[in-house]
JSON list of N, CA and C in Angstrom, two decimals:
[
{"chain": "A", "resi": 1, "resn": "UNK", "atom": "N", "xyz": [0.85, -1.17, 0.00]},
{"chain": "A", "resi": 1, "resn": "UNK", "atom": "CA", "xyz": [0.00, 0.00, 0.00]},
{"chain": "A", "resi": 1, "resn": "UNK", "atom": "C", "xyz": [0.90, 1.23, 0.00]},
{"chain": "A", "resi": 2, "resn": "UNK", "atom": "N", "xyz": [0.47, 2.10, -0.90]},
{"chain": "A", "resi": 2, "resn": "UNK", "atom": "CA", "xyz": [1.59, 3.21, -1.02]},
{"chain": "A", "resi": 2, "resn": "UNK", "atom": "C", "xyz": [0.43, 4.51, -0.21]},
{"chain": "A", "resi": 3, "resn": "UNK", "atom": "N", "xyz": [1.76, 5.93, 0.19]},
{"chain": "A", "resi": 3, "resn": "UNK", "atom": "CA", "xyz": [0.60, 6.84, 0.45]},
{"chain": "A", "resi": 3, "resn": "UNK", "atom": "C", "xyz": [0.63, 8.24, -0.63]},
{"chain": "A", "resi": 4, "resn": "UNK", "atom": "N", "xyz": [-0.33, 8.89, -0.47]},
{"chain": "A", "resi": 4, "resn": "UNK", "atom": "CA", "xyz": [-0.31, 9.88, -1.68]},
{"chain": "A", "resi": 4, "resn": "UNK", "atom": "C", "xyz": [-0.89, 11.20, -1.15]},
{"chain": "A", "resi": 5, "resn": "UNK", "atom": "N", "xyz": [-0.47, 12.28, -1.87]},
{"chain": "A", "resi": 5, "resn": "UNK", "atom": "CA", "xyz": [-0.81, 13.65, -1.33]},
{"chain": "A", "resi": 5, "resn": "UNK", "atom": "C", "xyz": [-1.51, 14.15, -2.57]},
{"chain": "A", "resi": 6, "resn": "UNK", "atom": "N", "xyz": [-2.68, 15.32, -2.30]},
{"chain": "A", "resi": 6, "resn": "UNK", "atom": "CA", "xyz": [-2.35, 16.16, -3.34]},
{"chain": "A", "resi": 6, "resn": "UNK", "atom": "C", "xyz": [-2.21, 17.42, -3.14]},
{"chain": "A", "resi": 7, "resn": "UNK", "atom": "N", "xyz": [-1.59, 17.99, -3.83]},
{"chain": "A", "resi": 7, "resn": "UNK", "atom": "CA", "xyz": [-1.09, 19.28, -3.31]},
{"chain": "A", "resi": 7, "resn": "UNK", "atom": "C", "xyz": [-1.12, 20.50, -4.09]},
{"chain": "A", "resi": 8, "resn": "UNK", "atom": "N", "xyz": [-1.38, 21.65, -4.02]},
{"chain": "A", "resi": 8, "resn": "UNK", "atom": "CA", "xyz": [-1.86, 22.87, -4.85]},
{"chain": "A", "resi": 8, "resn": "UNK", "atom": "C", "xyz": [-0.87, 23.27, -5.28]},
{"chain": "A", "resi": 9, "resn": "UNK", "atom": "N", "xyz": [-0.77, 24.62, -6.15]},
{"chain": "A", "resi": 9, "resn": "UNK", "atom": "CA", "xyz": [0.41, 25.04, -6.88]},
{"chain": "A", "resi": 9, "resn": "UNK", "atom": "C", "xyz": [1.37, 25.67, -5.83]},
{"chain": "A", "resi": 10, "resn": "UNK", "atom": "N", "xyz": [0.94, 25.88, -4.62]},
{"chain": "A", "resi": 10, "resn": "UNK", "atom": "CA", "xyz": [1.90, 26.28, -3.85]},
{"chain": "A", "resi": 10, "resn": "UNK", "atom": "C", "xyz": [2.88, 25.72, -2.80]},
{"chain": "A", "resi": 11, "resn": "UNK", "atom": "N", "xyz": [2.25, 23.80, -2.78]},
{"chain": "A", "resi": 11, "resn": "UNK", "atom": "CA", "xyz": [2.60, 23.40, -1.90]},
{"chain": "A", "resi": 11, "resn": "UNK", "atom": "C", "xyz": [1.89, 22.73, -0.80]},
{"chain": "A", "resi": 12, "resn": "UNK", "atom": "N", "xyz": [0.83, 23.36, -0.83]},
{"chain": "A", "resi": 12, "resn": "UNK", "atom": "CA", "xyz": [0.19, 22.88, 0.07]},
{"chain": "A", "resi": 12, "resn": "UNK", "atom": "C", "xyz": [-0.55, 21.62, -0.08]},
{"chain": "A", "resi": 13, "resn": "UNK", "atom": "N", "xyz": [-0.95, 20.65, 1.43]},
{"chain": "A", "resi": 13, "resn": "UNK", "atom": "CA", "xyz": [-0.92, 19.20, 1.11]},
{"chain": "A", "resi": 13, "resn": "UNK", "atom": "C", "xyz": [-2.60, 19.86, 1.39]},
{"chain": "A", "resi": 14, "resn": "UNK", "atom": "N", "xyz": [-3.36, 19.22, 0.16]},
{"chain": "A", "resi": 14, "resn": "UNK", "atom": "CA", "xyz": [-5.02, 19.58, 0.54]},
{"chain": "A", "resi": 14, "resn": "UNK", "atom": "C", "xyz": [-6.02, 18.05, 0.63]},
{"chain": "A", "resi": 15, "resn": "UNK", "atom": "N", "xyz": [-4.99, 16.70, 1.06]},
{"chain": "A", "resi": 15, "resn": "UNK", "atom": "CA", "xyz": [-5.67, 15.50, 0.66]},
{"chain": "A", "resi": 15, "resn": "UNK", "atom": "C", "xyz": [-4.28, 14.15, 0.90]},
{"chain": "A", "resi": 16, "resn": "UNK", "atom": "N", "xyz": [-5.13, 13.44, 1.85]},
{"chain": "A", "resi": 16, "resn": "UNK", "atom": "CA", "xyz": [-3.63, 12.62, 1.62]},
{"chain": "A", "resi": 16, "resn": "UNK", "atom": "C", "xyz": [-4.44, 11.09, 1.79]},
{"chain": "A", "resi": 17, "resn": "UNK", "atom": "N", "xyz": [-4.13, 9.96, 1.31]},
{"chain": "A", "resi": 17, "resn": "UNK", "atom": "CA", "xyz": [-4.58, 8.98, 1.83]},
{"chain": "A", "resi": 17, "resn": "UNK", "atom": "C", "xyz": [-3.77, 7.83, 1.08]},
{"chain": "A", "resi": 18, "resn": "UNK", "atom": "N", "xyz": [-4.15, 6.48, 1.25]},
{"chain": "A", "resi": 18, "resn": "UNK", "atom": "CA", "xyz": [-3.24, 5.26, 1.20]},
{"chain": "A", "resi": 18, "resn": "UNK", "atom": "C", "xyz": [-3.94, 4.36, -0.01]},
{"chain": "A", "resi": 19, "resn": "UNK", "atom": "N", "xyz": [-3.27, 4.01, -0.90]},
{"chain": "A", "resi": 19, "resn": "UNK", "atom": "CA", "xyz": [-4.25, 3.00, -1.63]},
{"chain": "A", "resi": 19, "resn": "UNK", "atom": "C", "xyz": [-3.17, 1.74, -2.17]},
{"chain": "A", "resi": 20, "resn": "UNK", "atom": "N", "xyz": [-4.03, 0.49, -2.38]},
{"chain": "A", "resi": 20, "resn": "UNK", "atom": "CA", "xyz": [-3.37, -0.65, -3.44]},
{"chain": "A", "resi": 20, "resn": "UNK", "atom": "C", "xyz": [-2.47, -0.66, -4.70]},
{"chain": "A", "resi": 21, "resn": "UNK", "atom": "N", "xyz": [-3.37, 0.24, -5.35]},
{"chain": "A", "resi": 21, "resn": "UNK", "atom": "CA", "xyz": [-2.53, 0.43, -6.60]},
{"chain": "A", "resi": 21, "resn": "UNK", "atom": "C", "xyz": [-2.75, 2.37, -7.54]},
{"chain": "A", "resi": 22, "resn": "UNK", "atom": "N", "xyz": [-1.42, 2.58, -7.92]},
{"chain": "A", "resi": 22, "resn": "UNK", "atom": "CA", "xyz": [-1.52, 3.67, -8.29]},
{"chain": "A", "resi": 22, "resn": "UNK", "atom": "C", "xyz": [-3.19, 4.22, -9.76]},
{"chain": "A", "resi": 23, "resn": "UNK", "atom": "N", "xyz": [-3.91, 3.55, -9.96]},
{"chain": "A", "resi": 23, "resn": "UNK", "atom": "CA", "xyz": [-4.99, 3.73, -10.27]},
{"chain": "A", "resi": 23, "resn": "UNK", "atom": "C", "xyz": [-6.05, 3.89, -9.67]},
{"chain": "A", "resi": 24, "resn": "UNK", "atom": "N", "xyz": [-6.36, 3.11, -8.63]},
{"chain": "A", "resi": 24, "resn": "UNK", "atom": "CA", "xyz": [-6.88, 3.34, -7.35]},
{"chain": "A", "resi": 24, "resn": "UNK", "atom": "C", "xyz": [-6.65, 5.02, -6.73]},
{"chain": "A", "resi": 25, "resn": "UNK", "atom": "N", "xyz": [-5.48, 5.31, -6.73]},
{"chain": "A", "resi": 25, "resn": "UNK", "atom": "CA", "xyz": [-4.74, 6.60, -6.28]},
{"chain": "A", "resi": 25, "resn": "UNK", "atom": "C", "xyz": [-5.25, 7.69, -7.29]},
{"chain": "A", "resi": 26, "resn": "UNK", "atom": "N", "xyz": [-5.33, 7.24, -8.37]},
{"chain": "A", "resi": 26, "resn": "UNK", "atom": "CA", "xyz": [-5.50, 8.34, -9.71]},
{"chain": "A", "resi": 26, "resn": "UNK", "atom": "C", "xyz": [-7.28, 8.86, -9.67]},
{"chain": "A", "resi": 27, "resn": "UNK", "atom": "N", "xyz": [-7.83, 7.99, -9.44]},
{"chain": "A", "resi": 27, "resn": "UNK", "atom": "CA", "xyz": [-9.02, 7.93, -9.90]},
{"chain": "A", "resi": 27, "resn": "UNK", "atom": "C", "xyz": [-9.52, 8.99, -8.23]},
{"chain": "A", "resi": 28, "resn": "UNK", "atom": "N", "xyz": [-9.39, 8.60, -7.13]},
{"chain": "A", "resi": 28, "resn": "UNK", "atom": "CA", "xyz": [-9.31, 9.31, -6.14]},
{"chain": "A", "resi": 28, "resn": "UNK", "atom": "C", "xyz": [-8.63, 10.68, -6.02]},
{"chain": "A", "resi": 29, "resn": "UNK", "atom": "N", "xyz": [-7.37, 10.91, -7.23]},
{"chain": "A", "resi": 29, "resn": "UNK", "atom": "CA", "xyz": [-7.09, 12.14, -7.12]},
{"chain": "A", "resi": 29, "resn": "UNK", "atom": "C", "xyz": [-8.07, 13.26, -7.94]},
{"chain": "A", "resi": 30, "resn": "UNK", "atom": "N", "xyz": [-8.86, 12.65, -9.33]},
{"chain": "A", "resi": 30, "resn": "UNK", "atom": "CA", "xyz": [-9.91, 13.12, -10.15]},
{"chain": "A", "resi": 30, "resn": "UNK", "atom": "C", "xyz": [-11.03, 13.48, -9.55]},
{"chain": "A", "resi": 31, "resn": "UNK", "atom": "N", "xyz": [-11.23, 13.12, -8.05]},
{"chain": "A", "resi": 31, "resn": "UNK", "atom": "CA", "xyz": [-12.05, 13.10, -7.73]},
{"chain": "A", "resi": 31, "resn": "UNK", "atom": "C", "xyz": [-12.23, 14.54, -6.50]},
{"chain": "A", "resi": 32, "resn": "UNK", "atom": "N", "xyz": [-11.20, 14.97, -6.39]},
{"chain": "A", "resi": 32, "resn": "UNK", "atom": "CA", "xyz": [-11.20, 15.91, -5.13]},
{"chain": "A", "resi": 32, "resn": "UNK", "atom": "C", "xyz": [-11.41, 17.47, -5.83]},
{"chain": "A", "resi": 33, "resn": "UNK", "atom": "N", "xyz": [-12.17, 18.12, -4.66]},
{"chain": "A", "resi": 33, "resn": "UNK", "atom": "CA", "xyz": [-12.62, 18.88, -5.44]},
{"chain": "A", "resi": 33, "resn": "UNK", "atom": "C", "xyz": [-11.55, 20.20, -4.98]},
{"chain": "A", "resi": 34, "resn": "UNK", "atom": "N", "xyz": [-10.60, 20.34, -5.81]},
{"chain": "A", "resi": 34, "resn": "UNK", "atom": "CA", "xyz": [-9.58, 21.16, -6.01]},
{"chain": "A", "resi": 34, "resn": "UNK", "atom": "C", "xyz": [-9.15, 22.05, -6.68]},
{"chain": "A", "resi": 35, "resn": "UNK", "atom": "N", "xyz": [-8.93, 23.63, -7.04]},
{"chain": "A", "resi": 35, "resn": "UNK", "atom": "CA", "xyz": [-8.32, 24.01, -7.76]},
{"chain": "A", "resi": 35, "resn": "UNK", "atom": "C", "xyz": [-7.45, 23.25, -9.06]},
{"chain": "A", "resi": 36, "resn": "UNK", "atom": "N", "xyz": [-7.67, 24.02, -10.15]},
{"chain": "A", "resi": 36, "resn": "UNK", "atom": "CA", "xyz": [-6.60, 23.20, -11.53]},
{"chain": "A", "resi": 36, "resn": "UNK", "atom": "C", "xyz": [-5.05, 24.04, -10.65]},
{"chain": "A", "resi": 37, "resn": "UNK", "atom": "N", "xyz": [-4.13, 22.99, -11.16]},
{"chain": "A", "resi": 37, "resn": "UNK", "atom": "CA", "xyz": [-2.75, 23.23, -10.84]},
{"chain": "A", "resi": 37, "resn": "UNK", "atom": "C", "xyz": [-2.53, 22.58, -9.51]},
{"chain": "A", "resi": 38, "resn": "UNK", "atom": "N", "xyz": [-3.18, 21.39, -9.05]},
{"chain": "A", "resi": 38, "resn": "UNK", "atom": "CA", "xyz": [-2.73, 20.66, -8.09]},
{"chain": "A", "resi": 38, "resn": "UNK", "atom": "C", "xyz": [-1.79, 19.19, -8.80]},
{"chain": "A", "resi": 39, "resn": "UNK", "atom": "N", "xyz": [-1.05, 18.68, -8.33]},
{"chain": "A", "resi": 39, "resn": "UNK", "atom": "CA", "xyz": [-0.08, 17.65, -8.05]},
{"chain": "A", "resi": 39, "resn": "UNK", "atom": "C", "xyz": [-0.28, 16.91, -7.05]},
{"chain": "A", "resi": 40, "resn": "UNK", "atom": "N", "xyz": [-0.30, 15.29, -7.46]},
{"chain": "A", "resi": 40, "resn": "UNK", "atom": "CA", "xyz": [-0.59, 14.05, -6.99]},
{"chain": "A", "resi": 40, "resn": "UNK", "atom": "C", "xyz": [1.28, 13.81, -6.66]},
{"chain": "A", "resi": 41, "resn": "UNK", "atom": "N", "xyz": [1.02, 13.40, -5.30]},
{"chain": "A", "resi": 41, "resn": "UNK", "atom": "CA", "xyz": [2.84, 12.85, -5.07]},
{"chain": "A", "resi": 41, "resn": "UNK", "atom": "C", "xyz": [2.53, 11.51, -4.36]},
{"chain": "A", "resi": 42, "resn": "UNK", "atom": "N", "xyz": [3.09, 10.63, -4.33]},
{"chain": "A", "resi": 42, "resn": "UNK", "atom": "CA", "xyz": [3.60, 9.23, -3.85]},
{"chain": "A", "resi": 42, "resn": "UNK", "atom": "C", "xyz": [4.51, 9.65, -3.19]},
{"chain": "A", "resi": 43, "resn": "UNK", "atom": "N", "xyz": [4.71, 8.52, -1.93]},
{"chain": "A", "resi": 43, "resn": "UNK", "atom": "CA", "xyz": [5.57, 8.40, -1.56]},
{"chain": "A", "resi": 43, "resn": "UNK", "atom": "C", "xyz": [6.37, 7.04, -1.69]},
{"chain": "A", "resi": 44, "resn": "UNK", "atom": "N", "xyz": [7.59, 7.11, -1.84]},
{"chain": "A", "resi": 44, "resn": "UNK", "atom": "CA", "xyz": [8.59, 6.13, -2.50]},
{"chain": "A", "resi": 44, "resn": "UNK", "atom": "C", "xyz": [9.56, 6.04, -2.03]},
{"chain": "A", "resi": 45, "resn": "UNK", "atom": "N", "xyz": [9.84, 5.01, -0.80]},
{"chain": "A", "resi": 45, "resn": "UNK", "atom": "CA", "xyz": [11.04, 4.96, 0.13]},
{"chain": "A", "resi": 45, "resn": "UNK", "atom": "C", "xyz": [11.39, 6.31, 1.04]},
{"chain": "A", "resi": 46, "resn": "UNK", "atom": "N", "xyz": [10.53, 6.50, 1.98]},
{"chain": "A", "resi": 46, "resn": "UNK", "atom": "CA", "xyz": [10.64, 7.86, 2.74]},
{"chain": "A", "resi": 46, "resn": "UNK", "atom": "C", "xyz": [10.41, 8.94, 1.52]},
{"chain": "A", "resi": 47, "resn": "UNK", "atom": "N", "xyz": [10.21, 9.17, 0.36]},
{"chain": "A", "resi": 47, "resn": "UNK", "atom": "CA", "xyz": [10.07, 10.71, -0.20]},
{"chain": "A", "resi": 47, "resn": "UNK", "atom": "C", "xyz": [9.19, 10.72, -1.06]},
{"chain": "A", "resi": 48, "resn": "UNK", "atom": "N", "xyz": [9.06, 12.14, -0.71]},
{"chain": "A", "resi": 48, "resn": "UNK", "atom": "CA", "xyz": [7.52, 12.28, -1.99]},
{"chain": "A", "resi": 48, "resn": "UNK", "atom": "C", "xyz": [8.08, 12.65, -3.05]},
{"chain": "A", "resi": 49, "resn": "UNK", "atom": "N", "xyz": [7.32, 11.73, -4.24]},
{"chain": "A", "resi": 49, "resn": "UNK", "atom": "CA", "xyz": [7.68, 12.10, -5.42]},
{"chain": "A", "resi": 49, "resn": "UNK", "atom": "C", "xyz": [6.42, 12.47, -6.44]},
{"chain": "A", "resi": 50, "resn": "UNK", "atom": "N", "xyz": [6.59, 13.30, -7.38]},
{"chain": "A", "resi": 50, "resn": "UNK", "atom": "CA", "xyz": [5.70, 13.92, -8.20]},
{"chain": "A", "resi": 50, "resn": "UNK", "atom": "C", "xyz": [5.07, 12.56, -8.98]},
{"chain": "A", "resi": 51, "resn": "UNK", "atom": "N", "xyz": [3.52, 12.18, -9.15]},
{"chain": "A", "resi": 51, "resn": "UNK", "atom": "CA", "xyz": [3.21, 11.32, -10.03]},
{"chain": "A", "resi": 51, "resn": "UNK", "atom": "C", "xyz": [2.10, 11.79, -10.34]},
{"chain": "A", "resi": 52, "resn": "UNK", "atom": "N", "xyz": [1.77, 12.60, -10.29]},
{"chain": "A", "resi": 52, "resn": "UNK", "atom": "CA", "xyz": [0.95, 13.34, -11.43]},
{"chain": "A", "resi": 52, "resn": "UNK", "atom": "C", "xyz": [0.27, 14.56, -11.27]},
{"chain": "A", "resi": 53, "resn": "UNK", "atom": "N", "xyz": [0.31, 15.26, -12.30]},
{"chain": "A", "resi": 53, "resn": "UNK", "atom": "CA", "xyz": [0.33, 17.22, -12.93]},
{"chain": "A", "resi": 53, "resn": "UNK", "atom": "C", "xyz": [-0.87, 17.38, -13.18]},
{"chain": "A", "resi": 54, "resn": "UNK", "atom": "N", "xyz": [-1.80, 18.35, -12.70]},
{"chain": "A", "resi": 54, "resn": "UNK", "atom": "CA", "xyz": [-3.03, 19.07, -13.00]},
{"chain": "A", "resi": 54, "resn": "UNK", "atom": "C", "xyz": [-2.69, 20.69, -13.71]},
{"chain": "A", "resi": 55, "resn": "UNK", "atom": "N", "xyz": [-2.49, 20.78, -15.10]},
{"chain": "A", "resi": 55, "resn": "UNK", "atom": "CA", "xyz": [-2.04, 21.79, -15.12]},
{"chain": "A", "resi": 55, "resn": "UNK", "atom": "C", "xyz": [-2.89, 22.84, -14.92]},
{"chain": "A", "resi": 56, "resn": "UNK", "atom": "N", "xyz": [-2.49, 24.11, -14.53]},
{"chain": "A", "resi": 56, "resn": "UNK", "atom": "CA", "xyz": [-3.59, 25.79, -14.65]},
{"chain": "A", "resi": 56, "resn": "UNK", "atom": "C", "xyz": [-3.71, 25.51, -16.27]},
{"chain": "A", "resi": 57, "resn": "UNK", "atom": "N", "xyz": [-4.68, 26.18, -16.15]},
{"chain": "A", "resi": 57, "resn": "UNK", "atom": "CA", "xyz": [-5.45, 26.64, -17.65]},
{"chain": "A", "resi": 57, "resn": "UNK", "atom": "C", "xyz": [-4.48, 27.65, -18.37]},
{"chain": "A", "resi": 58, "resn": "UNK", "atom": "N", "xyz": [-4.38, 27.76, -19.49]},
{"chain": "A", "resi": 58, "resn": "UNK", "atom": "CA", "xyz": [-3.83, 29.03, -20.05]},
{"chain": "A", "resi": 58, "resn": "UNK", "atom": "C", "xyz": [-4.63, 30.26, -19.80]}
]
């Protein structure tokens, strides 16, 4: 079970929870109701790493 954040363009953690598999994780990150320009991070041996980009709009 991995854990996952998501986090706004500034940093901030607005969502964190644990799932089976990184689809599981994805589909839960689509789902929060967040500003565009948030980032999905995993964590991967003690560190968070970026696994997936919500970009701002142009």
């Amino acid at each position: 079970m991995s854990k996952y954040q998501i986090r706004d363009a500034e940093g901030e953690v607005l969502a964190e929870d644990s799932f089976d598999t990184f689809d599981d994780a994805n589909v839960w990150a689509t789902q929060q109701e967040v500003e565009p320009g948030w980032t999905m991070f995993q964590q991967m041996g003690g560190e968070w790493v970026a696994a997936r980009h919500d970009p701002l709009p142009d």
